[in-house]
Coordinates of C-alpha atoms in Angstrom, one line a residue:
X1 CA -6.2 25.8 3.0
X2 CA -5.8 22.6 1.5
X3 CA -8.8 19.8 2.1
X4 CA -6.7 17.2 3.7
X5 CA -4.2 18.5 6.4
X6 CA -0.6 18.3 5.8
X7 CA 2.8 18.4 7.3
X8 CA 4.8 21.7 6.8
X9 CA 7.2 22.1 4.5
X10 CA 10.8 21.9 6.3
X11 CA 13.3 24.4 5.6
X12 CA 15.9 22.7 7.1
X13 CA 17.7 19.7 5.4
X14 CA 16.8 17.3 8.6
X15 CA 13.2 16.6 10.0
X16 CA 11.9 16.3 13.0
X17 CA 9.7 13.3 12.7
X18 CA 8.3 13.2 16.3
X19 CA 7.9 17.5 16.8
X20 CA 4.7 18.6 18.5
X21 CA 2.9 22.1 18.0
X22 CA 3.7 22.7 21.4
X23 CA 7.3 22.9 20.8
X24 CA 6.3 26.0 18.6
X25 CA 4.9 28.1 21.5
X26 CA 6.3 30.4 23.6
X27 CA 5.4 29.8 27.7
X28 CA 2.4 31.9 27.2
X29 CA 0.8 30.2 24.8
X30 CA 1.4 32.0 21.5
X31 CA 2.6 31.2 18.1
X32 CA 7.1 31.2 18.5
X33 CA 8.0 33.3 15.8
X34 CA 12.0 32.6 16.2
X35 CA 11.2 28.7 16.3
X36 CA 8.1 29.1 13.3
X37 CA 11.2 30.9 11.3
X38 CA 14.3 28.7 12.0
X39 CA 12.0 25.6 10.9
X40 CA 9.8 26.8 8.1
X41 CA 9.7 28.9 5.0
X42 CA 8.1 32.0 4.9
X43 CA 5.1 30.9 3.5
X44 CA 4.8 28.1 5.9
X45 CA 5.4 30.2 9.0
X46 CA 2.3 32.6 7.5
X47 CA 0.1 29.9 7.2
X48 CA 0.6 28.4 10.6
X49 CA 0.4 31.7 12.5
X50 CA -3.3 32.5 10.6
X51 CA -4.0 29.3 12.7
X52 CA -5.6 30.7 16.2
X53 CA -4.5 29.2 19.3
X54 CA -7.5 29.0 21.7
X55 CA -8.1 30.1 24.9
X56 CA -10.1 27.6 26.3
X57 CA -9.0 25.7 29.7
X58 CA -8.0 22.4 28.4
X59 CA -10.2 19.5 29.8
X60 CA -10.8 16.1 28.7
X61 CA -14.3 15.2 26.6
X62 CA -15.6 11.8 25.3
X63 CA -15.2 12.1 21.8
X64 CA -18.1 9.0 21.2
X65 CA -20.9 11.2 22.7
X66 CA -22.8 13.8 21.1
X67 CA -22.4 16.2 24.7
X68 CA -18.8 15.0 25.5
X69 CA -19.9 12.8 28.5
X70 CA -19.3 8.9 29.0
X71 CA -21.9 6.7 29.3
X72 CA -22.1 2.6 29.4
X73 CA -23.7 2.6 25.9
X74 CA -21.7 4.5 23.2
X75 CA -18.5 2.8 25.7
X76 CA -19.8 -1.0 24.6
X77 CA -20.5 0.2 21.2
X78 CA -16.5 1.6 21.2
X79 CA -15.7 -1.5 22.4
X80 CA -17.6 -3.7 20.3
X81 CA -16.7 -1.7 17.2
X82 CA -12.2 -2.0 18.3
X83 CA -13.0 -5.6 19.2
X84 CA -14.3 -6.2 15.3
X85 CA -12.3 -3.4 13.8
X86 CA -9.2 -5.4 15.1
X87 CA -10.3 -8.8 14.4
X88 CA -10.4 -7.7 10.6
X89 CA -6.8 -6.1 10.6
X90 CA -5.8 -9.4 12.2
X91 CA -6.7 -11.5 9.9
X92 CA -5.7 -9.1 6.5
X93 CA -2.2 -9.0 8.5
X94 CA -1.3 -12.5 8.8
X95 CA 1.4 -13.9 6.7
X96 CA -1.2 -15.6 3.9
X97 CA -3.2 -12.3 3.5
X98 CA 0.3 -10.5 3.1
X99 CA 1.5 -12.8 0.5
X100 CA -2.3 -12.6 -1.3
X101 CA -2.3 -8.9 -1.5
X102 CA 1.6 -9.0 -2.9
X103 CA 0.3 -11.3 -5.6
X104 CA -2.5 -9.6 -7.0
X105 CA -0.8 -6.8 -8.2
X106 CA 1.1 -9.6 -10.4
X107 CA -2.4 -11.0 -11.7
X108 CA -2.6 -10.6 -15.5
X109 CA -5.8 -8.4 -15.6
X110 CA -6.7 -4.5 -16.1
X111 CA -5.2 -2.4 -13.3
X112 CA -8.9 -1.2 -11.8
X113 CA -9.2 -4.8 -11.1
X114 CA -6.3 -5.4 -9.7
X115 CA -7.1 -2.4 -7.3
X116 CA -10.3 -4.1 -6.5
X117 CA -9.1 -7.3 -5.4
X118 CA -6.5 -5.8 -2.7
X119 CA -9.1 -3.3 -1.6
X120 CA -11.6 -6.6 -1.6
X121 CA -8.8 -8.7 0.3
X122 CA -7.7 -5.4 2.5
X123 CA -11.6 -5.5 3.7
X124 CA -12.3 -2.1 2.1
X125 CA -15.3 -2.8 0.0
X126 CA -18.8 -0.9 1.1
X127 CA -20.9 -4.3 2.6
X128 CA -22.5 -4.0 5.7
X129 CA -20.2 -5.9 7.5
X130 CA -17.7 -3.3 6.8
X131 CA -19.6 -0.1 7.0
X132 CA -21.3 -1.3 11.0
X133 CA -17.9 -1.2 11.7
X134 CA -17.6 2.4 10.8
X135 CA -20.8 3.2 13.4
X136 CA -23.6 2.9 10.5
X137 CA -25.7 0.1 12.4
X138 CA -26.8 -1.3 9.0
X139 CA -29.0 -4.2 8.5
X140 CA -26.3 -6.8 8.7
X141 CA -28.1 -9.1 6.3
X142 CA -27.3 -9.7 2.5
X143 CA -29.6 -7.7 0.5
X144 CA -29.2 -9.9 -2.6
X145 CA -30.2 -13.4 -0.8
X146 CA -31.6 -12.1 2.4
X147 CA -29.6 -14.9 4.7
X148 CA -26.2 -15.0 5.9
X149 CA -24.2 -11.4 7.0
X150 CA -23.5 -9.3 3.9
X151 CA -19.5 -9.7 4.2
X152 CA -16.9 -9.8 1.2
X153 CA -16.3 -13.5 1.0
X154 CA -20.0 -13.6 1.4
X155 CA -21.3 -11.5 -1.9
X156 CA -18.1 -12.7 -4.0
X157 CA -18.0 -16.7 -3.3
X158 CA -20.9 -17.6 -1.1
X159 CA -24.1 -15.5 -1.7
X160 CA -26.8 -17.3 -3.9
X161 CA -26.4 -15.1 -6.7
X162 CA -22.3 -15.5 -6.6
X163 CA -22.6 -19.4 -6.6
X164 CA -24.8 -18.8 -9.8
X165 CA -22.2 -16.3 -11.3
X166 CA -19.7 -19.1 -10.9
X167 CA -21.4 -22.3 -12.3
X168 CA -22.5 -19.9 -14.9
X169 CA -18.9 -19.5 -16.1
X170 CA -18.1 -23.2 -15.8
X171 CA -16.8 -23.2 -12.1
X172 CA -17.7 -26.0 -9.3
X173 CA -18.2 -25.1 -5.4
X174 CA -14.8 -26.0 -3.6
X175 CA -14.8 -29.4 -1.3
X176 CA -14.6 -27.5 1.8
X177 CA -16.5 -23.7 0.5
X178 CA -18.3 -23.2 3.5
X179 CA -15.7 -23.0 6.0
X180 CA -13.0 -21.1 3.7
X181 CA -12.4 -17.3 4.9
X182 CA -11.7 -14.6 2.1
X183 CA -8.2 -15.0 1.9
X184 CA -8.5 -18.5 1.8
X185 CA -11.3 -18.2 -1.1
X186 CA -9.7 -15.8 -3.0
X187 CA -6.2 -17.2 -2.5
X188 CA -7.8 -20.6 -4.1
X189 CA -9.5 -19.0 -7.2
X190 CA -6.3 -16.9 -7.8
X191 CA -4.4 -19.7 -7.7
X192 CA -6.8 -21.8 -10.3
X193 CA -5.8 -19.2 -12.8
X194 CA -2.4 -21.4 -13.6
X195 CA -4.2 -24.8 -13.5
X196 CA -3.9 -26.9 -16.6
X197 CA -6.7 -29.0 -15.6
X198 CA -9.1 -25.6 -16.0
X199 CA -9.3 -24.4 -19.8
X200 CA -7.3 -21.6 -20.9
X201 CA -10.0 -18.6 -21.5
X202 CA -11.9 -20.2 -18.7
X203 CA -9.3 -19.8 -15.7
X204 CA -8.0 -16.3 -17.4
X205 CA -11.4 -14.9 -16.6
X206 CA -11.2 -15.1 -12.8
X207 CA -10.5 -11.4 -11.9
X208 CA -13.4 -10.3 -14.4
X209 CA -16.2 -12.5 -13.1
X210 CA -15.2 -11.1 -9.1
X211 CA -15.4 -7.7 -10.7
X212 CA -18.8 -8.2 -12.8
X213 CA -20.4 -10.0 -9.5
X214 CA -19.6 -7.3 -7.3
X215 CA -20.6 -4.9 -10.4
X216 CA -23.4 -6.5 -10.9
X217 CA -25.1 -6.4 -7.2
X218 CA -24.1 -2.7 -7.2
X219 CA -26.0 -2.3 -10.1
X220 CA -29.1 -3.9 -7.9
X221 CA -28.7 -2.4 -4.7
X222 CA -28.1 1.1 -6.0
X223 CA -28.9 1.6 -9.9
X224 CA -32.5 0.0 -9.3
X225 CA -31.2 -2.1 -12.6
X226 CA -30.8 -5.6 -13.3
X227 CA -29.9 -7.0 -16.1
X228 CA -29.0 -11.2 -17.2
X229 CA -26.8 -12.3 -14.7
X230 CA -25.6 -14.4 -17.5
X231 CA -25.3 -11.3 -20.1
X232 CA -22.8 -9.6 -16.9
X233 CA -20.5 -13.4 -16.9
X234 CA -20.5 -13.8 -21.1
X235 CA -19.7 -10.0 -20.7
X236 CA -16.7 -10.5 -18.3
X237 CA -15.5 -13.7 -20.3
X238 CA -15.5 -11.9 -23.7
X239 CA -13.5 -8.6 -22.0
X240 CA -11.3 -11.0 -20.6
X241 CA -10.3 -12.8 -24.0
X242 CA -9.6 -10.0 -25.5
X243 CA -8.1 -8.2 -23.4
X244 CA -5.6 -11.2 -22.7
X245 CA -5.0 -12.0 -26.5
X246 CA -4.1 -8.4 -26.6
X247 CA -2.2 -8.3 -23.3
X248 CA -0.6 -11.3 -22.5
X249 CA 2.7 -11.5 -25.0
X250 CA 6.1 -12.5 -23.6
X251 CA 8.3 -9.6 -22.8
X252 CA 11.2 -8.7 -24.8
X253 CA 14.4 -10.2 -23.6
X254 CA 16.0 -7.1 -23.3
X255 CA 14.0 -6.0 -20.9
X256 CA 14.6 -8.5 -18.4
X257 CA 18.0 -9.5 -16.8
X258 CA 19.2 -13.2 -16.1
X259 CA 17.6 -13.6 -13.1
X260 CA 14.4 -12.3 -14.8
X261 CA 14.8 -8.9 -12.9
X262 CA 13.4 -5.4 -15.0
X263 CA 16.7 -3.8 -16.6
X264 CA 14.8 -0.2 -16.3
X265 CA 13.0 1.2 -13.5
X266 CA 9.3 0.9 -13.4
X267 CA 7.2 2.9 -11.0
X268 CA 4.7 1.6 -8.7
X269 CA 0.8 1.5 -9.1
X270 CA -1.5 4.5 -8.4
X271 CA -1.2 4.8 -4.2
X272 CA 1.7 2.5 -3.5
X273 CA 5.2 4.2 -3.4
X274 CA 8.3 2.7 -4.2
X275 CA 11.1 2.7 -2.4
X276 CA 14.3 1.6 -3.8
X277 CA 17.5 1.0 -1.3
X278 CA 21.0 0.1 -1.3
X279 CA 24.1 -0.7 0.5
X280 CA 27.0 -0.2 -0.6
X281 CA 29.0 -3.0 0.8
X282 CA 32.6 -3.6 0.0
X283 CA 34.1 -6.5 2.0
X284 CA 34.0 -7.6 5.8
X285 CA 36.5 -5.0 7.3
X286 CA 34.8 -1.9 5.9
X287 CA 31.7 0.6 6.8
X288 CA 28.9 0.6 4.6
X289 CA 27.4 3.4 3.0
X290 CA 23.1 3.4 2.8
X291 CA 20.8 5.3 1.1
X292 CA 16.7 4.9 0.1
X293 CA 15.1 7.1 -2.4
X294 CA 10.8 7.3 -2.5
X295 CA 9.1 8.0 -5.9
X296 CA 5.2 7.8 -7.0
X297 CA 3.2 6.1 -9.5
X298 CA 4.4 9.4 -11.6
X299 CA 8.3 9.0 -11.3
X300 CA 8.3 12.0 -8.6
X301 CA 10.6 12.1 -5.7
X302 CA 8.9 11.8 -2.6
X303 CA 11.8 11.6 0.2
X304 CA 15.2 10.4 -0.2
X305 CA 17.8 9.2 2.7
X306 CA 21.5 8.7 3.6
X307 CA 22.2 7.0 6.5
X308 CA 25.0 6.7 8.9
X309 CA 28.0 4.5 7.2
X310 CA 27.1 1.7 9.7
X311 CA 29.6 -0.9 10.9
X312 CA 31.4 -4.3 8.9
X313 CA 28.9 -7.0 7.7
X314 CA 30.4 -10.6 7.0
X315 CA 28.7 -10.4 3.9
X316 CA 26.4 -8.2 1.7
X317 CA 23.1 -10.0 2.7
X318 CA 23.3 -8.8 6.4
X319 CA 24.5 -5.6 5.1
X320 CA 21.6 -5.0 2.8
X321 CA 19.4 -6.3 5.6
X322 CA 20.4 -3.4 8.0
X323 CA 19.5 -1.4 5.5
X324 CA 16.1 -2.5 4.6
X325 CA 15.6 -2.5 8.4
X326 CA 16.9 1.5 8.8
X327 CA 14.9 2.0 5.6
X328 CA 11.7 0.1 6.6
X329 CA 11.3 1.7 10.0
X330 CA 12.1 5.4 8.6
X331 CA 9.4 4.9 6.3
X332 CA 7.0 4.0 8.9
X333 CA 7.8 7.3 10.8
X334 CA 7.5 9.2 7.8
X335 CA 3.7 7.7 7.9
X336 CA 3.9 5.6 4.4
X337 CA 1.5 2.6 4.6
X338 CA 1.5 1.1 1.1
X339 CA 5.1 0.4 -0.5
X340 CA 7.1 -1.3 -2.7
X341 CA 10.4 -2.1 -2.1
X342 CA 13.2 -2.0 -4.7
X343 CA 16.6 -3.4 -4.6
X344 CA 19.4 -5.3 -6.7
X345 CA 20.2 -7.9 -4.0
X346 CA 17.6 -10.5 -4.9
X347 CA 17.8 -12.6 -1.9
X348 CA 16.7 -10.0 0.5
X349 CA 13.6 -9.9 -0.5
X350 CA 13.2 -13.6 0.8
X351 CA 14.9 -13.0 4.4
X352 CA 12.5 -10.5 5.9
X353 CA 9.5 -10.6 7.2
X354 CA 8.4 -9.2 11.0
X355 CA 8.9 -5.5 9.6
X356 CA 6.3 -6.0 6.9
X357 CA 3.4 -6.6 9.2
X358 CA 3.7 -2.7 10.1
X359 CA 2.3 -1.7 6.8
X360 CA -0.9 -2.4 4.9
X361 CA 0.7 -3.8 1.9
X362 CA 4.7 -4.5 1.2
X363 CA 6.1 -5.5 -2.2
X364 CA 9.6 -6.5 -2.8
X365 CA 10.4 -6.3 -6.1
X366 CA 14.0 -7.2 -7.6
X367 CA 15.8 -4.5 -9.8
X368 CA 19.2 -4.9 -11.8
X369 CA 21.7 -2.7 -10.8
X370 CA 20.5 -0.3 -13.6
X371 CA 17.4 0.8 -12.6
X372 CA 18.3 0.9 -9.1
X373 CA 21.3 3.7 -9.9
X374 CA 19.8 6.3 -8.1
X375 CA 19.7 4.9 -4.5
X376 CA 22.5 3.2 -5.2
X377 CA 24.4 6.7 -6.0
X378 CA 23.2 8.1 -2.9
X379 CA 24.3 5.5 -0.7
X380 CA 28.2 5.5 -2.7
X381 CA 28.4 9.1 -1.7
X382 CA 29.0 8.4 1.8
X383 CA 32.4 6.4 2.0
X384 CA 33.1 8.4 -1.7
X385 CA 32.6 11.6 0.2
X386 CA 32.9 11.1 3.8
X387 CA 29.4 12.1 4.0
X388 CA 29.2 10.0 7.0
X389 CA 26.0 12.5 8.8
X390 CA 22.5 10.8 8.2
X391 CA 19.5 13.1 7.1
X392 CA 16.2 13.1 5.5
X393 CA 14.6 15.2 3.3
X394 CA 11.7 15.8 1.0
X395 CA 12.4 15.1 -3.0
X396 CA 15.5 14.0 -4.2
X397 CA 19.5 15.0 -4.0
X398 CA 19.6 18.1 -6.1
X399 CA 23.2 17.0 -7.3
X400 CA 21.6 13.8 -9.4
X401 CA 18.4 16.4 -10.0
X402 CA 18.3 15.8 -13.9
X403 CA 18.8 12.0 -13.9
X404 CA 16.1 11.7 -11.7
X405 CA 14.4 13.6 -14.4
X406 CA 15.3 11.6 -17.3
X407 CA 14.3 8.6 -15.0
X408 CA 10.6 9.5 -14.4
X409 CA 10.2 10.5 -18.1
X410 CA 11.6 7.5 -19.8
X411 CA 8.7 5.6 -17.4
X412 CA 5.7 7.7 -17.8
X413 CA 3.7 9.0 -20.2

């Protein structure tokens, strides 16, 4: 059995997103073998029957309590911890923290930094602020300077020893520092990273000194080490010149279209999974065919889609809207929290925003019309082919099999 649990694999073509295991017993309680085999391989429907269905009377138990039972205490500390717990997600789901965690997978930096500032900025750093949320019931207090609450923005901007990691590399306190939350912190420090008025190796080094300050109190708290606090800021200076003068050349032209959009398909980080869509709109009086496809930061096929042709647009923008829509919700039921979105039509990208609050962290991304082939294919098929039945599946379309092949290899090592 694997470690984490999983869905089964289907063996029909369409999935039932919303079936329950219920639905797979008979009225007295037992495994359905006709159902298990209509739905499942037989090496599915093996493993699920191995899975013993008790006998207990079904009754309802506290799951906060050690015996099951309610009481006034661990229901405040539910309470107490959703209230919090909720008050975070807030404020990393608000249009600014959206538009922060976008950009930092665009800061020019190493890519296990650029992982730490969105799980910094997505509040999923270890400090006790975060963990008491979890039911640890930590001492709330910095360990480092012993005041204030031990929260991100606290140990990156406004601990004692952060505010001497930053004048150490050159950096004055901003005008209004204490008030600023962590998006608005790191939003500002980000942003200094293209001011003229800031030298050149100076404002490059941004993402390293967050990383060697959070480093270095690690180091404290848990290695029982600590060395110069100014040998861990020269350190992150020097890594960061050379990793830029190594790093930061200008892209060949032929790489990049006229609207500065990649000519080749580039897969998504470790974690994030990109989705690239299409419709395939013709003019006002027609249907319109649609199709997504989902790969990994490997170039594999996660789950493609065709969709029902849907109805006329007046134009291509509010047909490539519907799609993004159909393709933004189906992704949500297929449980995806962390995606980037791919597609040709550049101003889309700019006219949707509502739908992107359901997900930790959306990317739109423009593609030229060659690296966005594949979905592109899928969604042609259904006016070429009067394929006009919508399903989902896992992997790709087996008829464009090989170019979805020579696609992931041409991208990854």
């Amino acid at each position: 059995m694997e470690d984490v649990p999983r869905r089964p694999i289907n063996k029909q073509q369409d999935i039932a997103v919303n079936l329950k295991v219920s639905a797979l017993m008979d009225g007295d309680g037992h495994w359905d073998h006709n159902i298990l085999s209509h739905l499942f391989p037989e090496n599915e429907m093996q493993r699920i029957l191995k899975t013993q269905v008790g006998n207990a009377v079904d009754r309802e138990l506290w799951a906060f309590s050690k015996n099951g039972a309610y009481t006034v205490k661990s229901g405040y500390e539910l309470a107490s911890k959703v209230k919090e717990t909720m008050a975070l997600q807030d404020a990393s789901t608000q249009p600014e923290a959206l538009e922060l965690k976008r950009s930092i997978w665009k800061v020019p930096t190493v890519p296990k930094i650029c992982n730490f500032l969105w799980r910094a900025t997505s509040g999923a750093l270890a400090v006790a602020e975060r963990l008491n949320t979890r039911g640890m019931h930590l001492d709330s207090r910095c360990k480092l300077c012993l005041k204030d609450g031990e929260s991100i923005e606290h140990v990156l901007f406004k601990c004692d020893v952060a505010q001497e990691a930053w004048a150490i590399a050159g950096f004055q306190p901003l005008s209004n520092f204490n008030s600023m939350s962590l998006v608005e912190l790191m939003s500002a420090y980000l942003r200094m990273m293209s001011s003229d008025s800031i030298p050149e190796r100076q404002r490059r080094s941004i993402p390293w000194i967050l990383w060697a300050i959070w480093k270095n109190r690690n180091l404290i708290l848990y290695a029982d080490t600590q060395e110069s606090l100014i040998f861990h800021i020269q350190q992150a200076i020097e890594e960061a010149r050379l990793w830029n003068e190594v790093n930061l050349r200008q892209e060949p032209v032929d790489n990049l279209g006229l609207n500065g959009e990649k000519k080749r398909w580039e897969a998504p980080l470790f974690g994030v999974v990109k989705c690239n869509l299409h419709s395939n709109w013709r003019n006002d009086k027609l249907h319109c065919g649609v199709a997504y496809i989902i790969g990994d930061h490997q170039g594999n096929v996660l789950h493609h889609a065709r969709g029902d042709a849907i109805t006329s647009s007046p134009n291509r923008l509010t047909s490539e809207l519907r799609c993004l829509i159909w393709t933004l919700r189906s992704m949500k039921d297929l449980g995806y929290t962390e995606t980037m979105i791919g597609s040709d039509f550049k101003d889309v990208g700019e006219a949707i925003q509502e739908l992107c609050l359901m997900f930790q962290s959306v990317v739109f991304e423009t593609e030229s019309i060659l690296s966005n082939q594949i979905a592109r294919e899928i969604a042609r098929s259904v006016l070429r082919d009067g394929r006009f039945n919508s399903y989902l599946a896992l992997g790709g379309p087996s008829w464009i099999h090989q170019r979805i092949l020579r696609e992931a290899s041409s991208n990854c090592p």
